[in-house]
PDB file of N, CA and C in Angstrom:
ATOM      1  N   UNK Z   1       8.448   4.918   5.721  1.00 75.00           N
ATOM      2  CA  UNK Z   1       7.669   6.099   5.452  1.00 75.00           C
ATOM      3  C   UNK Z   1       6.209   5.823   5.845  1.00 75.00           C
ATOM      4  N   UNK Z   2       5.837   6.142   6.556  1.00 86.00           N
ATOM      5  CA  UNK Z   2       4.485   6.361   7.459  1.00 86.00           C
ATOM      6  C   UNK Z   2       3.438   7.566   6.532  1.00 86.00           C
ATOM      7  N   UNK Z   3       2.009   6.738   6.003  1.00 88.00           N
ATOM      8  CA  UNK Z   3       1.382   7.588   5.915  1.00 88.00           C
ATOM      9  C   UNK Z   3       0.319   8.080   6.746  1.00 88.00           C
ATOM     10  N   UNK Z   4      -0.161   9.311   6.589  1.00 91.00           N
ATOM     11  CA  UNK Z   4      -1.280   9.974   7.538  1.00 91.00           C
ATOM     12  C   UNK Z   4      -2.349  10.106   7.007  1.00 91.00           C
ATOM     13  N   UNK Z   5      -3.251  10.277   7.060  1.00 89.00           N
ATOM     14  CA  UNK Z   5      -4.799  10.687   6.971  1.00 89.00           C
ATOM     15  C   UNK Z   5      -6.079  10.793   7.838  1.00 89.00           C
ATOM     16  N   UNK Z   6      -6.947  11.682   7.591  1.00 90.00           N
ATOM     17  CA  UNK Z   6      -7.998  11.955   8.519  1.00 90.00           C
ATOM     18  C   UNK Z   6      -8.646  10.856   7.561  1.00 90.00           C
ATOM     19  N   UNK Z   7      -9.990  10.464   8.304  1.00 89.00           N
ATOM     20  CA  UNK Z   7     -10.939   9.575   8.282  1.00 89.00           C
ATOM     21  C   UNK Z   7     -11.755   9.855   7.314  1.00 89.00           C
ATOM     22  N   UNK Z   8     -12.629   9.514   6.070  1.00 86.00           N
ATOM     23  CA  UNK Z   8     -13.385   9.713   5.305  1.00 86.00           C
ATOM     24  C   UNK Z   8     -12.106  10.604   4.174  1.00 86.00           C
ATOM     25  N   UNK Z   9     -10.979  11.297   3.966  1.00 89.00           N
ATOM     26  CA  UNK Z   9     -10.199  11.540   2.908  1.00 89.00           C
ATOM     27  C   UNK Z   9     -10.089  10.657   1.884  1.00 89.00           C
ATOM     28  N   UNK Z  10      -9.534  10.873   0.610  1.00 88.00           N
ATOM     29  CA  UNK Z  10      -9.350  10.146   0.098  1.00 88.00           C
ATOM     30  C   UNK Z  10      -7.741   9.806   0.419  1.00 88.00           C
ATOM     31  N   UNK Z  11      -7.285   8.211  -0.174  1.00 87.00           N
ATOM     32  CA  UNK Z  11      -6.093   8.210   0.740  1.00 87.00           C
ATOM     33  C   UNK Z  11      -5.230   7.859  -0.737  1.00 87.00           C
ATOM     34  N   UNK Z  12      -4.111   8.415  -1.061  1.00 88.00           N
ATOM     35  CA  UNK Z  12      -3.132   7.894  -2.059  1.00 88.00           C
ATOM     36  C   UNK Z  12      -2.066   7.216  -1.305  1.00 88.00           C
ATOM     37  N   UNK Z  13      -2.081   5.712  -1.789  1.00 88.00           N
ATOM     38  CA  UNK Z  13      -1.704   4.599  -0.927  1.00 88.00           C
ATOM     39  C   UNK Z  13      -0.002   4.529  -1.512  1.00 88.00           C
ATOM     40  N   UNK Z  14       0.390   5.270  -2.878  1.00 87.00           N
ATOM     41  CA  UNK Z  14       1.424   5.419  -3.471  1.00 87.00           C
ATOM     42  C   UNK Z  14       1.805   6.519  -3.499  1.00 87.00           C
ATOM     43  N   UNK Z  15       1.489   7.472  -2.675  1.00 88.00           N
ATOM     44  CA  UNK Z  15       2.638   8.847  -2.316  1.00 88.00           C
ATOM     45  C   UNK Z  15       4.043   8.257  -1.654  1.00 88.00           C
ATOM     46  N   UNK Z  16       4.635   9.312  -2.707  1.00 85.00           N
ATOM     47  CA  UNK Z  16       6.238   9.007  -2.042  1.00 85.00           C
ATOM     48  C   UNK Z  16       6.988   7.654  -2.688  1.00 85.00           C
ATOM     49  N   UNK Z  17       5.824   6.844  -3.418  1.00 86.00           N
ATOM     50  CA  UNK Z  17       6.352   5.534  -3.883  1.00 86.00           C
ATOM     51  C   UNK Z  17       7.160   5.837  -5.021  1.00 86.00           C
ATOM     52  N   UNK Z  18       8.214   5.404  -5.049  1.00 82.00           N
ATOM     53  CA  UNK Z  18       8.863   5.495  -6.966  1.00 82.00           C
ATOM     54  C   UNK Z  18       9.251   3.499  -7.041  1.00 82.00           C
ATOM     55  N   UNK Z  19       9.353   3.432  -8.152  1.00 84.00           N
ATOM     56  CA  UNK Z  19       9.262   1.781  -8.453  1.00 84.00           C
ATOM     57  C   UNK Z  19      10.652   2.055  -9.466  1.00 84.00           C
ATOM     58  N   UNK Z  20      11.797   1.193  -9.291  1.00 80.00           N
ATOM     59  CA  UNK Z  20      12.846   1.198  -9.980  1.00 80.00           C
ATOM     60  C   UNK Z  20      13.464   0.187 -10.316  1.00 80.00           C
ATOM     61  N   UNK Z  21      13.190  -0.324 -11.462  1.00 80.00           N
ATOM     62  CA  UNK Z  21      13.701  -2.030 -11.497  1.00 80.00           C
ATOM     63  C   UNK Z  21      15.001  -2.072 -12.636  1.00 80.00           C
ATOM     64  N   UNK Z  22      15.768  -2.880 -12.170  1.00 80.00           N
ATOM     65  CA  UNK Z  22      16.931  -3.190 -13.394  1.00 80.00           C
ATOM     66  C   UNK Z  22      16.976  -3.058 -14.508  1.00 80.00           C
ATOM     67  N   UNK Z  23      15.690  -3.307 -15.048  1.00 78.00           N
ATOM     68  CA  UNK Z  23      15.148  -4.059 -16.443  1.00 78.00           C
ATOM     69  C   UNK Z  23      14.285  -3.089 -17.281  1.00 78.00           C
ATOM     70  N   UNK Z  24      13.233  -3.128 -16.336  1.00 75.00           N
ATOM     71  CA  UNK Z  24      12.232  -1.983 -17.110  1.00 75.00           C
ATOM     72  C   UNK Z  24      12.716  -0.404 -16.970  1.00 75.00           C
ATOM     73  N   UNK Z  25      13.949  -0.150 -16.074  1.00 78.00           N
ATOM     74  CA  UNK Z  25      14.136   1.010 -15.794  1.00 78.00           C
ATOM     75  C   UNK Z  25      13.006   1.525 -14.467  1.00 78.00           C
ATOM     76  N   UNK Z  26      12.310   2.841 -15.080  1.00 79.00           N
ATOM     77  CA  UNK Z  26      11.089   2.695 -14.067  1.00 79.00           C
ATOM     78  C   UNK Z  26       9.979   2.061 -14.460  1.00 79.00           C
ATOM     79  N   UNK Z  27       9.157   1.590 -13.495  1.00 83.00           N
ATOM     80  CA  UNK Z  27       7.778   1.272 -13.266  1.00 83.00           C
ATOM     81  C   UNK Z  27       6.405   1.887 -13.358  1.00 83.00           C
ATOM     82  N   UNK Z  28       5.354   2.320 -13.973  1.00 83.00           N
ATOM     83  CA  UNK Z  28       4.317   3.479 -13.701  1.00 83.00           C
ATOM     84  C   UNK Z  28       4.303   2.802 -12.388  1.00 83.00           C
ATOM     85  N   UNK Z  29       3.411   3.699 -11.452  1.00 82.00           N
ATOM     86  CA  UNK Z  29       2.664   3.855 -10.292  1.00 82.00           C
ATOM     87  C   UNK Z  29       1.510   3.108 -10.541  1.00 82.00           C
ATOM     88  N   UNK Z  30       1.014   3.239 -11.686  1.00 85.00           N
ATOM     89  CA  UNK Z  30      -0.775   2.653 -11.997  1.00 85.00           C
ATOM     90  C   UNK Z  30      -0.615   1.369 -12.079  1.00 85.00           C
ATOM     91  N   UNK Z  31       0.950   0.678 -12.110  1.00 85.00           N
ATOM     92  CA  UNK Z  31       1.281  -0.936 -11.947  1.00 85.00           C
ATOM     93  C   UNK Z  31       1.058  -1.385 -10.734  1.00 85.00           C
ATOM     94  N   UNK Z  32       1.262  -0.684  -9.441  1.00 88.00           N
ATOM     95  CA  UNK Z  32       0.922  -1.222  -8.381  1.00 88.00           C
ATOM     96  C   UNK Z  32      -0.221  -1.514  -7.515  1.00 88.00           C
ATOM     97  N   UNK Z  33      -0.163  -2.513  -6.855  1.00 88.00           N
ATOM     98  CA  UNK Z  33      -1.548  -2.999  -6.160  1.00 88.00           C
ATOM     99  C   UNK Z  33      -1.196  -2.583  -5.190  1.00 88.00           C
ATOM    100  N   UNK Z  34      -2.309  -2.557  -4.570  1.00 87.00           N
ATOM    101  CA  UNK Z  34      -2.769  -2.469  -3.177  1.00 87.00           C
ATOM    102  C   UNK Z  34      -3.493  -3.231  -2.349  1.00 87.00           C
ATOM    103  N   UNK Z  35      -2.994  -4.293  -1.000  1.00 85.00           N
ATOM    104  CA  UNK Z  35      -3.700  -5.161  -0.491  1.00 85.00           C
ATOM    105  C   UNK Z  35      -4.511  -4.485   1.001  1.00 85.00           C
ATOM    106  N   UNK Z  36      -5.082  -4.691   1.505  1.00 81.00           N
ATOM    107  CA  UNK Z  36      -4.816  -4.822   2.778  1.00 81.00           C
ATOM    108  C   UNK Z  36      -5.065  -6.657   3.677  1.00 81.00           C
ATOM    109  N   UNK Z  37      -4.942  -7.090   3.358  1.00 70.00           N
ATOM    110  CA  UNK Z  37      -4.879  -8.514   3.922  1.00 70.00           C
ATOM    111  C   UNK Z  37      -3.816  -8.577   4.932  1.00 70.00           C
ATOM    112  N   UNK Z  38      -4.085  -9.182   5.699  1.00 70.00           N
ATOM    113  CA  UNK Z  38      -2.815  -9.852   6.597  1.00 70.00           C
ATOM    114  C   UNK Z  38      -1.924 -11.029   6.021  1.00 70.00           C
ATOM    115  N   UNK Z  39      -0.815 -10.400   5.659  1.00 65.00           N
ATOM    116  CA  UNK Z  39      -0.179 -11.440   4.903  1.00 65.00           C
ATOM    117  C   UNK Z  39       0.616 -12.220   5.533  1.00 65.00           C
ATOM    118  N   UNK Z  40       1.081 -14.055   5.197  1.00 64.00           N
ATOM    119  CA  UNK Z  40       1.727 -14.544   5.709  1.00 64.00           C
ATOM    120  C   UNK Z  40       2.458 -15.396   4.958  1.00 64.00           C
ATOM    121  N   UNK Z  41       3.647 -16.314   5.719  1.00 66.00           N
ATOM    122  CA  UNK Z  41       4.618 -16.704   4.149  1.00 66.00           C
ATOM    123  C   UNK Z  41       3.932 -17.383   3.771  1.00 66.00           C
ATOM    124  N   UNK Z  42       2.380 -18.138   3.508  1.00 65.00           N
ATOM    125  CA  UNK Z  42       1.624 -18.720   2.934  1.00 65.00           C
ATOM    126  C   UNK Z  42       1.022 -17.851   1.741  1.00 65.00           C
ATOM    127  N   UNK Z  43       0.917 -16.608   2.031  1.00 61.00           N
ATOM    128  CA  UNK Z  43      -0.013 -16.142   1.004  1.00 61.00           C
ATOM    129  C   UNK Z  43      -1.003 -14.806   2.128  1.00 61.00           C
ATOM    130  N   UNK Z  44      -2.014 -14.975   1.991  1.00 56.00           N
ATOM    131  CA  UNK Z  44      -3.182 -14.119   2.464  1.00 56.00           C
ATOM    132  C   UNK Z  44      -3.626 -14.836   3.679  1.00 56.00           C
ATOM    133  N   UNK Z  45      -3.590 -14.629   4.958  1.00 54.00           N
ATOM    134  CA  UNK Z  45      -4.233 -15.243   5.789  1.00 54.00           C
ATOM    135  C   UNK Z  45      -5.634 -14.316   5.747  1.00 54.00           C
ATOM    136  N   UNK Z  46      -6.063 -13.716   5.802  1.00 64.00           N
ATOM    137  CA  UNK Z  46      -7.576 -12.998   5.968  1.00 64.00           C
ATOM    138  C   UNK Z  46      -7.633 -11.708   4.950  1.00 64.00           C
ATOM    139  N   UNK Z  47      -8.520 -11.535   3.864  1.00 69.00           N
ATOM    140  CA  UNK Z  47      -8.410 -10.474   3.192  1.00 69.00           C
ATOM    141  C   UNK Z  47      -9.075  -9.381   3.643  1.00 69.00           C
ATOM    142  N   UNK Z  48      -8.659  -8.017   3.561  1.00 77.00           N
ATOM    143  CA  UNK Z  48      -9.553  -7.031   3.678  1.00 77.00           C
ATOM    144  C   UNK Z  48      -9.889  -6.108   2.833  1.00 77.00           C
ATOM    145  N   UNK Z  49     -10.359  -4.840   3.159  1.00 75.00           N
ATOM    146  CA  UNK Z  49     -10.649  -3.845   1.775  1.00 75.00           C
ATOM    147  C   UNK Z  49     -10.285  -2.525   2.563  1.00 75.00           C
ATOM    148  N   UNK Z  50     -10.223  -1.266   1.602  1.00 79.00           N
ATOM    149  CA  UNK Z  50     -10.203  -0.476   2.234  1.00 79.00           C
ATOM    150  C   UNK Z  50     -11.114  -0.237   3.472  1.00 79.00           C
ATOM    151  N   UNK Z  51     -12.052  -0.635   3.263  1.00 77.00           N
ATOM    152  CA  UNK Z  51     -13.120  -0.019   4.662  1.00 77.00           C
ATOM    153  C   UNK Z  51     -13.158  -0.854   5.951  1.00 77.00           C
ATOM    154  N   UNK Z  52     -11.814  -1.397   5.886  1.00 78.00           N
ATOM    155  CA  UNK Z  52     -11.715  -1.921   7.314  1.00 78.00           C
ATOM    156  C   UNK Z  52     -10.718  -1.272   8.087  1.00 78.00           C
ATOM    157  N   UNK Z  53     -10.097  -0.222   7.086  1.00 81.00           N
ATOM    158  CA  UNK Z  53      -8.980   0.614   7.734  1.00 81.00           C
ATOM    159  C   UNK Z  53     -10.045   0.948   9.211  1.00 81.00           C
ATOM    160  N   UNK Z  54      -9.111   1.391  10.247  1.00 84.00           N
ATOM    161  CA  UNK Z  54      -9.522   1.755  11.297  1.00 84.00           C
ATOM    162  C   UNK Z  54      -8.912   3.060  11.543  1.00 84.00           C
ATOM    163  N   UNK Z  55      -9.535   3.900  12.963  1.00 89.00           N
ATOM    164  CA  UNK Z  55      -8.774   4.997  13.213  1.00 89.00           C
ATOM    165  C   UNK Z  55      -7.329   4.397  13.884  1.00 89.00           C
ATOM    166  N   UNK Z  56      -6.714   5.271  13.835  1.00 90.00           N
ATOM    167  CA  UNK Z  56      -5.459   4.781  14.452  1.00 90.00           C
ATOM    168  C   UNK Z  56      -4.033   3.932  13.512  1.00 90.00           C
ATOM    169  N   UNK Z  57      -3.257   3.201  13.837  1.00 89.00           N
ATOM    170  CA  UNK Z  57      -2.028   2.574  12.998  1.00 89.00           C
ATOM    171  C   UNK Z  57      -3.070   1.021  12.270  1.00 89.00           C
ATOM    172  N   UNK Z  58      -2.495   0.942  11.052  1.00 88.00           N
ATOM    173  CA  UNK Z  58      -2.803   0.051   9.925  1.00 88.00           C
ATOM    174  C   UNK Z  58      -1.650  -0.580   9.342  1.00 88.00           C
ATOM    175  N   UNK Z  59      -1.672  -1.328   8.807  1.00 87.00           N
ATOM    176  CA  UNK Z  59      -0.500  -1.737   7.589  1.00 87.00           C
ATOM    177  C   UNK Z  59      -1.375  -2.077   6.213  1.00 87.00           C
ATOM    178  N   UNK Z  60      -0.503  -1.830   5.099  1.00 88.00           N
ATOM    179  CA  UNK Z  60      -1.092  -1.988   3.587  1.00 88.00           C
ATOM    180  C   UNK Z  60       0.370  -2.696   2.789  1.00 88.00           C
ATOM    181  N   UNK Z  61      -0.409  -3.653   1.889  1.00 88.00           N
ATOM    182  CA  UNK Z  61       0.556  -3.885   1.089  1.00 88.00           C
ATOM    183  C   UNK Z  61       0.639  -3.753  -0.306  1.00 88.00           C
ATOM    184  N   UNK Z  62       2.175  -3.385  -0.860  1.00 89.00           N
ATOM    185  CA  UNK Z  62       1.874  -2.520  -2.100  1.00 89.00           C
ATOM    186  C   UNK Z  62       2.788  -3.380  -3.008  1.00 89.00           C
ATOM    187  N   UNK Z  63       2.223  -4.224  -3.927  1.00 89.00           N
ATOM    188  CA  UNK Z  63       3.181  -5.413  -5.025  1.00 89.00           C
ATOM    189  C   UNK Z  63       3.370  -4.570  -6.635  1.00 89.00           C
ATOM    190  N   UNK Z  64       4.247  -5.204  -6.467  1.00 89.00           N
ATOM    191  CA  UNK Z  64       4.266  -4.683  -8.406  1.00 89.00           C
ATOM    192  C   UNK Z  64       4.622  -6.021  -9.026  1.00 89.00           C
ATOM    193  N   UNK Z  65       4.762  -5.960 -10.251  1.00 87.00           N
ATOM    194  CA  UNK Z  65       5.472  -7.753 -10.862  1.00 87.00           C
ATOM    195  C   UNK Z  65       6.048  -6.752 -12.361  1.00 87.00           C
ATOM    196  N   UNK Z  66       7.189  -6.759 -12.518  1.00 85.00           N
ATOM    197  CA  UNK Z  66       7.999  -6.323 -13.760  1.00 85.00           C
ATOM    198  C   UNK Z  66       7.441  -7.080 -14.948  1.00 85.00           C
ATOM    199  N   UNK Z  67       8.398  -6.958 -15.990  1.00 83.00           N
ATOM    200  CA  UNK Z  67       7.905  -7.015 -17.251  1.00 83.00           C
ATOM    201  C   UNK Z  67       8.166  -8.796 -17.186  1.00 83.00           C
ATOM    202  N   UNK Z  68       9.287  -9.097 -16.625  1.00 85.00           N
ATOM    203  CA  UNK Z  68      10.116 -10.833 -16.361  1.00 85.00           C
ATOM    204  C   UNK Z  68       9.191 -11.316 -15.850  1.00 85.00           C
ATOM    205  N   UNK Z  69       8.374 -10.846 -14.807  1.00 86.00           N
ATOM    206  CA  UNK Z  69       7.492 -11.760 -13.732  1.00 86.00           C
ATOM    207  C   UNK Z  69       7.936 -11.548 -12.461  1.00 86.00           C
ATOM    208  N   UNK Z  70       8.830 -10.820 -12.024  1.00 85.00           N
ATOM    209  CA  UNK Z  70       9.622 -10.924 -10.799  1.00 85.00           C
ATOM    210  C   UNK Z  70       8.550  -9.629  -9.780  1.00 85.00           C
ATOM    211  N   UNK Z  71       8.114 -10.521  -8.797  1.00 87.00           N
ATOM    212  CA  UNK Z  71       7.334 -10.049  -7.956  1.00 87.00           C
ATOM    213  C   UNK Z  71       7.930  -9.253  -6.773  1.00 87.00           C
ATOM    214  N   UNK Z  72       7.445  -7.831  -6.181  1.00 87.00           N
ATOM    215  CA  UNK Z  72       7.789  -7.226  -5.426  1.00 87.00           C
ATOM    216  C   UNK Z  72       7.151  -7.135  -3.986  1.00 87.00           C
ATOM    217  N   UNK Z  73       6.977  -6.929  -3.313  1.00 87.00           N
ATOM    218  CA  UNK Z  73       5.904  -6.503  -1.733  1.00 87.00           C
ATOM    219  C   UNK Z  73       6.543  -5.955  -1.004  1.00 87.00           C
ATOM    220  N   UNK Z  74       5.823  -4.996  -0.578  1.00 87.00           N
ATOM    221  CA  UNK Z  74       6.539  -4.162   0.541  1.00 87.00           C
ATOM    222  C   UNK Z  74       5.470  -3.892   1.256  1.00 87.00           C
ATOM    223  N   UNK Z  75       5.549  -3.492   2.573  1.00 89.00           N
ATOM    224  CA  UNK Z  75       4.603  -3.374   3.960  1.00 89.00           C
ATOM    225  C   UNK Z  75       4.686  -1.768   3.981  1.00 89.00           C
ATOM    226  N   UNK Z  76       3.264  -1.208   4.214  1.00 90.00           N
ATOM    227  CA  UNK Z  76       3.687   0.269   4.765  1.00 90.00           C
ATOM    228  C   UNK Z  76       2.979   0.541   5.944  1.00 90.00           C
ATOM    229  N   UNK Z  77       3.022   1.325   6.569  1.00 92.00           N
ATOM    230  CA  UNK Z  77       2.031   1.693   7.755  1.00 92.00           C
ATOM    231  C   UNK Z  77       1.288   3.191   7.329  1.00 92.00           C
ATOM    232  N   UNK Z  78       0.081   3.086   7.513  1.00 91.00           N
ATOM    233  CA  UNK Z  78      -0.812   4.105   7.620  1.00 91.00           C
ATOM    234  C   UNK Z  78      -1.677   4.749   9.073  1.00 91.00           C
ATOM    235  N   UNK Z  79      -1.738   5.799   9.364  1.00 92.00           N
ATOM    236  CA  UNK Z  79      -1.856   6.136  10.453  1.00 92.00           C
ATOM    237  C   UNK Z  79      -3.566   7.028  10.333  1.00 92.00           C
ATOM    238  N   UNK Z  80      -4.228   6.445  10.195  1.00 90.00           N
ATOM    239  CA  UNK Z  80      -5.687   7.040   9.985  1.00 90.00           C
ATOM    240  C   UNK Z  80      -5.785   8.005  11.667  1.00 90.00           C
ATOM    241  N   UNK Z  81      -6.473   9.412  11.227  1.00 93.00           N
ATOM    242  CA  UNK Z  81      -6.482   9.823  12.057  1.00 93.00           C
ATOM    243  C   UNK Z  81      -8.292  10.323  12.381  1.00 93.00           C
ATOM    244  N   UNK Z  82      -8.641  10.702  13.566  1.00 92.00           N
ATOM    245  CA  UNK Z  82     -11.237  10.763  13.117  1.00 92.00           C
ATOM    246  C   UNK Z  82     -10.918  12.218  12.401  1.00 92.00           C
ATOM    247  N   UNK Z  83     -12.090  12.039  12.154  1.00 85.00           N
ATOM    248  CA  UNK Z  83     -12.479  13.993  11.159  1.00 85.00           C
ATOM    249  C   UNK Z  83     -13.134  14.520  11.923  1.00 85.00           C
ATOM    250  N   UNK Z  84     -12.596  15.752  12.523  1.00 79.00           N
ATOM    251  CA  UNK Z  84     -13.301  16.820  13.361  1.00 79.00           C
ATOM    252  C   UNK Z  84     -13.621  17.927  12.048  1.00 79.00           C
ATOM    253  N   UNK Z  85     -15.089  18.105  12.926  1.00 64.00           N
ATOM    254  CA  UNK Z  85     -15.476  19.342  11.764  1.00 64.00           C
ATOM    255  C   UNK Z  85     -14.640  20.872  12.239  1.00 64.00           C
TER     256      UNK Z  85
END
């Protein structure tokens, strides 16, 4: 699931997200993070913040950790698009 946005919007990085775990049942939404780092099986190779999004395709990463400790990550792509007046 690919998100969109014009440039300067505000962006909800958890549309469309639902969180469903064995245990806790569901998850709030307000549990999940949001990275943008380039991640690697080490960990974080370079961190970023929102304001390095660029125009054009991005990736973000979105973790949760349940009530056990059991950690989640998933990759999404965001598709920033410029703001014409």
């Amino acid at each position: 699931d690919i998100l969109t946005q014009y440039a300067g919007d505000p962006i909800d990085y958890t549309q469309g997200v639902e969180v469903i775990d064995d245990h806790d049942q569901t998850i709030p939404i307000e549990n999940i993070k949001v990275s943008f780092g380039e991640k690697t099986e080490k960990g974080v190779a370079k961190e970023k913040t929102e304001n390095d999004l660029i125009i054009g395709d991005n990736t973000i990463y979105l973790s949760v950790v349940d009530s056990w400790g059991r950690n989640t990550l998933i990759k999404r792509k965001i598709t920033v698009y410029p703001y014409y007046n």
